[in-house]
Short mmCIF file of C-alpha atoms and ligand atoms in Angstrom, two decimals:
data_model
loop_
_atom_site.label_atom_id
_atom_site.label_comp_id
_atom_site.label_asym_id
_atom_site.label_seq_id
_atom_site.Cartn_x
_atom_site.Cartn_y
_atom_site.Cartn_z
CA UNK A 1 -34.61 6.55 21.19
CA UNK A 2 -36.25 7.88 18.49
CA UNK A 3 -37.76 4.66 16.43
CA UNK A 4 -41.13 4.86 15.81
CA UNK A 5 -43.18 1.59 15.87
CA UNK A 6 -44.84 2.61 12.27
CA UNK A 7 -41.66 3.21 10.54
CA UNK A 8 -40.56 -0.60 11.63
CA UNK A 9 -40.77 -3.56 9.03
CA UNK A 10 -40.13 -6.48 11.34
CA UNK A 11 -39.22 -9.42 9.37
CA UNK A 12 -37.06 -12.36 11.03
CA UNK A 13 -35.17 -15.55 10.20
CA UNK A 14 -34.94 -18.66 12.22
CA UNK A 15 -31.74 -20.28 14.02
CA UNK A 16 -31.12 -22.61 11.46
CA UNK A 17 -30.47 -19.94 8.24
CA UNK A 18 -28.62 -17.71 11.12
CA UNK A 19 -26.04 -21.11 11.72
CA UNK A 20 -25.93 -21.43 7.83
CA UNK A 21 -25.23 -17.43 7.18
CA UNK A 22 -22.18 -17.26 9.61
CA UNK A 23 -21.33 -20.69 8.93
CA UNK A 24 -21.32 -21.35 12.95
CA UNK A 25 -19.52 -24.24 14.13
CA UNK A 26 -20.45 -26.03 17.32
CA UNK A 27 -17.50 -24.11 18.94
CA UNK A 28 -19.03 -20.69 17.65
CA UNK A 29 -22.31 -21.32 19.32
CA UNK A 30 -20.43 -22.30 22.85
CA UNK A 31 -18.98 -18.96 22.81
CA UNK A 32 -20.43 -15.53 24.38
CA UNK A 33 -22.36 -14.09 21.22
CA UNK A 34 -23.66 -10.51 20.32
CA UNK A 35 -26.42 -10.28 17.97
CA UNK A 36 -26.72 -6.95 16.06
CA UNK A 37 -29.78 -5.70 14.45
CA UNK A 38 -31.62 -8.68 15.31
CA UNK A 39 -35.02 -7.98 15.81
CA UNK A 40 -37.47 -10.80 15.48
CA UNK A 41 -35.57 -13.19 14.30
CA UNK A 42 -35.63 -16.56 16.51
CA UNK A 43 -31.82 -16.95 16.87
CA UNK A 44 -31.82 -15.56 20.06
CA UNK A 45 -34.57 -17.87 21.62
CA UNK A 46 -33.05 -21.26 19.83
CA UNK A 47 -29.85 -20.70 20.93
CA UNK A 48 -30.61 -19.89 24.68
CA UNK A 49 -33.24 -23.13 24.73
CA UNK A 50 -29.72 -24.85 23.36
CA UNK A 51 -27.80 -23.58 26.35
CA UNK A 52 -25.77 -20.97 24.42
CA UNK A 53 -25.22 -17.31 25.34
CA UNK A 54 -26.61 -14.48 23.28
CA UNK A 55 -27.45 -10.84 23.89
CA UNK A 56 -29.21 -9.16 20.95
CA UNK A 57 -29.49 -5.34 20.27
CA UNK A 58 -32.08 -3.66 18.57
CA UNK A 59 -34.27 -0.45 18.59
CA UNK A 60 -37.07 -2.21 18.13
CA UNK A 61 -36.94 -3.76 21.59
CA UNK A 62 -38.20 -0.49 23.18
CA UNK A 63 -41.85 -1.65 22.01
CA UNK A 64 -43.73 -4.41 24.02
CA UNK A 65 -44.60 -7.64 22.36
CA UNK A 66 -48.10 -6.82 21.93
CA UNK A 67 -46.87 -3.89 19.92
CA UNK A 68 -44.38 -5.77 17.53
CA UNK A 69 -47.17 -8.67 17.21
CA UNK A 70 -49.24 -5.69 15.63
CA UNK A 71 -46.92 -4.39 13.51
CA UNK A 72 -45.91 -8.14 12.05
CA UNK A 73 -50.00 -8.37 11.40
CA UNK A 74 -50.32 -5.12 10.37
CA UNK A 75 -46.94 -5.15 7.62
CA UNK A 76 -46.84 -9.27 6.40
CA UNK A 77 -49.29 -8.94 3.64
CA UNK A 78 -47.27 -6.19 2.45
CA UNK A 79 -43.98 -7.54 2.79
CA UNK A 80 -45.26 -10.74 1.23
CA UNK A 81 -46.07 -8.47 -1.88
CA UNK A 82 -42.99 -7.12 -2.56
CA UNK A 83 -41.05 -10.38 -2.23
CA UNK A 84 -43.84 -11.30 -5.50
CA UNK A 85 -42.70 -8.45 -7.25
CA UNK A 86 -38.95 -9.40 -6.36
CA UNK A 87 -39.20 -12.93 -6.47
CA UNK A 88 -36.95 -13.16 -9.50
CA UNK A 89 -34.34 -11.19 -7.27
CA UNK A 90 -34.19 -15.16 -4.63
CA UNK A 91 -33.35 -18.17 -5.31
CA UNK A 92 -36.32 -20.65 -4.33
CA UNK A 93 -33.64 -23.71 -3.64
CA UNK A 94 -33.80 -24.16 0.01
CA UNK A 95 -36.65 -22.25 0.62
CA UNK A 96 -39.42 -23.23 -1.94
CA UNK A 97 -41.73 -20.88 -2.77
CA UNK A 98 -43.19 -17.21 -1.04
CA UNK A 99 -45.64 -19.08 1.14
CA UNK A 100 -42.71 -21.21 2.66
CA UNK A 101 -40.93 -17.89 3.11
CA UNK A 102 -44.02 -16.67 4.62
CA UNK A 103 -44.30 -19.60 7.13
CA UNK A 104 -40.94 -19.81 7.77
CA UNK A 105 -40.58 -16.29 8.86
CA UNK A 106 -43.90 -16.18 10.65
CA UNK A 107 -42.57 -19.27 12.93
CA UNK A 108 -39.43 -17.46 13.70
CA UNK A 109 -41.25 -14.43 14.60
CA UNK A 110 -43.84 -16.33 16.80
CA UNK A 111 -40.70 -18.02 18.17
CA UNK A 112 -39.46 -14.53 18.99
CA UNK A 113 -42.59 -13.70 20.75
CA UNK A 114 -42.97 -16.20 22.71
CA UNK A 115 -39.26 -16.05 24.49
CA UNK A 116 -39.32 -11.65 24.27
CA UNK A 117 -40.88 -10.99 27.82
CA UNK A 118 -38.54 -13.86 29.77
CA UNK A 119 -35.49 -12.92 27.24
CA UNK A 120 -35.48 -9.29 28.17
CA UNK A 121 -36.11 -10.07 32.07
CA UNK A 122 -32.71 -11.71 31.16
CA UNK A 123 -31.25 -9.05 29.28
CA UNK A 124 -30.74 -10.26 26.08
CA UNK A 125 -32.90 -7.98 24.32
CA UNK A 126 -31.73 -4.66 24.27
CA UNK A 127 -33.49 -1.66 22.85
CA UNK A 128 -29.80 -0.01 21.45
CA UNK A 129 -29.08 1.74 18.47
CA UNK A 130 -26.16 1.87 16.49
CA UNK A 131 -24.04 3.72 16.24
CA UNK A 132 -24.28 4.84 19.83
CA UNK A 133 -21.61 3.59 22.58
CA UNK A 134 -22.47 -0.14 23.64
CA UNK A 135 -22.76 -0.42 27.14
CA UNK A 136 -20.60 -3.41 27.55
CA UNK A 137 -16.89 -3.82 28.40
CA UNK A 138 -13.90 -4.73 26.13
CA UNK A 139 -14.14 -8.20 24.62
CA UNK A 140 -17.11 -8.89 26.60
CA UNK A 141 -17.90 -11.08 23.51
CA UNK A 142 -16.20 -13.67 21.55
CA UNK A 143 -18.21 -13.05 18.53
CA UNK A 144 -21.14 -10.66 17.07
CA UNK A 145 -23.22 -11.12 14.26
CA UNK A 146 -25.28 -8.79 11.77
CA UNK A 147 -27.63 -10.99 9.68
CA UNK A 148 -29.72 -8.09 7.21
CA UNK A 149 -28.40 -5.08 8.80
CA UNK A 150 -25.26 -3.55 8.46
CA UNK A 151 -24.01 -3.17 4.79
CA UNK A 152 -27.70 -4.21 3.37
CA UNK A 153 -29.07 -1.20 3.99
CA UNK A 154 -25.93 1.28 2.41
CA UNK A 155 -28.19 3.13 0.68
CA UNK A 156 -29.74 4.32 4.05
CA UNK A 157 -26.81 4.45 6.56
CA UNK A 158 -23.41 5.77 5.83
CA UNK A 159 -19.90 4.83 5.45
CA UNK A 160 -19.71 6.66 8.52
CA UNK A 161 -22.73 4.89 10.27
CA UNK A 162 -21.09 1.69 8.96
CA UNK A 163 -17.33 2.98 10.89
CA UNK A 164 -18.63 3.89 13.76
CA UNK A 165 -20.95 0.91 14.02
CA UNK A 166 -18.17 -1.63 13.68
CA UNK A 167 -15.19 0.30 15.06
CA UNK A 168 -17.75 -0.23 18.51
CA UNK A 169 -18.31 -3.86 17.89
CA UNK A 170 -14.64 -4.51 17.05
CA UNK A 171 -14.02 -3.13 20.84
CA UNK A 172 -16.54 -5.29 22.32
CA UNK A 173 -16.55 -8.21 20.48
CA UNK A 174 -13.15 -10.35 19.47
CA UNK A 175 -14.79 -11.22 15.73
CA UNK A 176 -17.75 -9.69 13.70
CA UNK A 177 -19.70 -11.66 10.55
CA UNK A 178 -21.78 -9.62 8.47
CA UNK A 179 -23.90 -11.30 6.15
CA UNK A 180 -25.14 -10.54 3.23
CA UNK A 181 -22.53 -7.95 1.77
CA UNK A 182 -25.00 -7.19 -0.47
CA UNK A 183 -27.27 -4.09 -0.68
CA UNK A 184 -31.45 -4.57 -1.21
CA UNK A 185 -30.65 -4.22 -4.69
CA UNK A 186 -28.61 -7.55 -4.63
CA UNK A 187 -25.11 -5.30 -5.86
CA UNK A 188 -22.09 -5.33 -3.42
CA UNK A 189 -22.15 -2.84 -1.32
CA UNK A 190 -20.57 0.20 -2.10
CA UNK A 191 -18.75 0.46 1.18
CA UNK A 192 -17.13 -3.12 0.91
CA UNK A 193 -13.55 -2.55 -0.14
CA UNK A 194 -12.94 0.33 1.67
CA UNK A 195 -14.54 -1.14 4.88
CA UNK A 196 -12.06 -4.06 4.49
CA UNK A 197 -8.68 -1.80 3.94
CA UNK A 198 -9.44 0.30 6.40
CA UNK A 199 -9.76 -2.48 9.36
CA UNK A 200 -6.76 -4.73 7.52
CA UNK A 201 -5.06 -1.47 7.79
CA UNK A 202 -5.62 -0.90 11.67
CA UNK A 203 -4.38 -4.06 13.00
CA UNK A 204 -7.62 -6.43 12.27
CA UNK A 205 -8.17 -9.36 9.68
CA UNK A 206 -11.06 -8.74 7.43
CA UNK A 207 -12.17 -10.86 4.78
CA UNK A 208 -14.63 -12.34 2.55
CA UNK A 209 -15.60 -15.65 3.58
CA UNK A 210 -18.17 -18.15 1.29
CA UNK A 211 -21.51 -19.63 3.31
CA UNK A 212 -23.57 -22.39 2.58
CA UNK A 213 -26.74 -19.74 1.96
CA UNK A 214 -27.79 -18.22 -0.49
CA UNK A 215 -31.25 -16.66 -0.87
CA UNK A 216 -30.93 -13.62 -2.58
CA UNK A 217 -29.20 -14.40 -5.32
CA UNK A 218 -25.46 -13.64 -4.83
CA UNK A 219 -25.37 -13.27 -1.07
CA UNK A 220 -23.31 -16.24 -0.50
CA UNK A 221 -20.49 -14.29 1.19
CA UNK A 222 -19.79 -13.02 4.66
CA UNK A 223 -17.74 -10.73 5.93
CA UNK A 224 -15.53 -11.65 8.89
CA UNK A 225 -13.47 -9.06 10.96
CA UNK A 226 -11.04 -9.88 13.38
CA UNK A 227 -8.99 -8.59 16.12
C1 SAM B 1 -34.10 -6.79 8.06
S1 SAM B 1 -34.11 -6.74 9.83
C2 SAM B 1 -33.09 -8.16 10.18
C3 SAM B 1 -33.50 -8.85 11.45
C4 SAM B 1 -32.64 -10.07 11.82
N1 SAM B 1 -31.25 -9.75 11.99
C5 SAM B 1 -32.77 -11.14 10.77
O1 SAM B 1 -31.84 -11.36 9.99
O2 SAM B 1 -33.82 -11.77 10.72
C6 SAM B 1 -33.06 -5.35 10.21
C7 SAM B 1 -33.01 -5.02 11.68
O3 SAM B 1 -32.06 -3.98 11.90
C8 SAM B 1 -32.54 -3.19 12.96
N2 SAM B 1 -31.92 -1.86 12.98
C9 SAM B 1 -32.20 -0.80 12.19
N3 SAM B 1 -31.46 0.27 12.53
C10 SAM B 1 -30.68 -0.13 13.59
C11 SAM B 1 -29.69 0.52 14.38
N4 SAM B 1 -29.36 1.80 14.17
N5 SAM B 1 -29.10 -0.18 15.35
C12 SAM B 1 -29.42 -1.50 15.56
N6 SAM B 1 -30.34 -2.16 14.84
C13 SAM B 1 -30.96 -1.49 13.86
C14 SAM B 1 -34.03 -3.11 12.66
O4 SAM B 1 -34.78 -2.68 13.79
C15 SAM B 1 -34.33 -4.52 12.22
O5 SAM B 1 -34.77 -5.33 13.29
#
């Protein structure tokens, strides 16, 4: 894999904005659940301490967690100053000001940490990169769940990244939620519409589906595909 550690931003929410985001009901979280893109945010180790069952994927689960811990050390300050320069871009509700967001995402990371060595003993880590071929068999999972990764970043990955990416999901997983649909600019992403004809014209339900989140202003929305 060809991720390098100094090219990686990590940056990760907690279990309780990941329940609000995909609006998961206590059935959702009793079900078999693949997390996609979902680095070191604590959803994972939450929702295994709750009983549930949750494999995440990520490139960035190649590295060790000494290494990560360095790069969250080395890259907060600087994350923390463009959320300043962007601050107009949130909506400080829920989340109250940038050191709350810095807290809050510092204790989901830590959270992270500290369940990362026993997690991926377990396999739910994964170091796998989209678009690539999952290695897990058809409707191994009842639902899957991008939180800041697909769609957010359509300015750096394709239509075609964003195809291939789901069209694998959809084969593994029964339902996908995306959230936000927005890209980092806070506009709709580009790929949107056509994402949702295309799988409403193969046979799936996709649609846009209201949350009770919103941070950046606007992304109150998920997208939900079904088989
Ligand atoms: C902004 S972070 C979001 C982390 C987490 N989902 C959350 O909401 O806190 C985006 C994540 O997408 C991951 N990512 C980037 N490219 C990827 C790819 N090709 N396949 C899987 N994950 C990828 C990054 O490593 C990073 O952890």
């Amino acid at each position: 894999m060809g991720m390098k550690l100094d090219s990686v931003v990590p940056w990760g929410r907690s279990y309780e904005e990941y329940v609000r985001m995909f609006s998961l009901s206590e059935e959702d979280i009793r079900r078999p659940i693949l997390g996609c893109g979902d680095g070191p945010a604590s959803f994972n180790s939450s929702l295994t301490k709750l009983g549930g069952q949750v494999v995440s994927c990520d490139p960035i689960y190649q590295f060790t967690a000494q290494e990560i811990k360095s790069r969250i050390d080395e890259t907060y300050e600087s994350v923390i100053a463009q959320m300043r320069l962007n601050e107009q871009g949130y909506l400080w509700n829920t989340i109250k000001s940038i050191e709350a967001l810095g807290e809050l995402r510092m204790r989901s990371m830590n959270l992270f940490l500290e369940d990362y060595d026993a997690g991926k003993a377990d396999a739910r880590y994964l170091a796998l990169e989209f678009p690539k071929k999952l290695p897990f068999r058809d409707n191994q999972f009842e639902l899957a769940l991008a939180s800041h990764f697909l769609l957010l970043y359509s300015q750096h990955l394709s239509y075609d990244f964003h195809l291939k990416s789901i069209n694998e999901v959809m084969r593994v997983a029964k339902e996908l939620r995306i959230f936000p649909v927005l890209t980092l600019d806070g506009k709709r992403s580009p790929f949107l519409e056509k994402l949702i004809d295309y799988f409403n014209g193969r046979g799936f339900f996709a649609e846009l589906v209201k949350v009770n989140y919103e941070f950046q202003i606007g992304g109150n929305e998920m997208l939900v595909i079904r088989q």
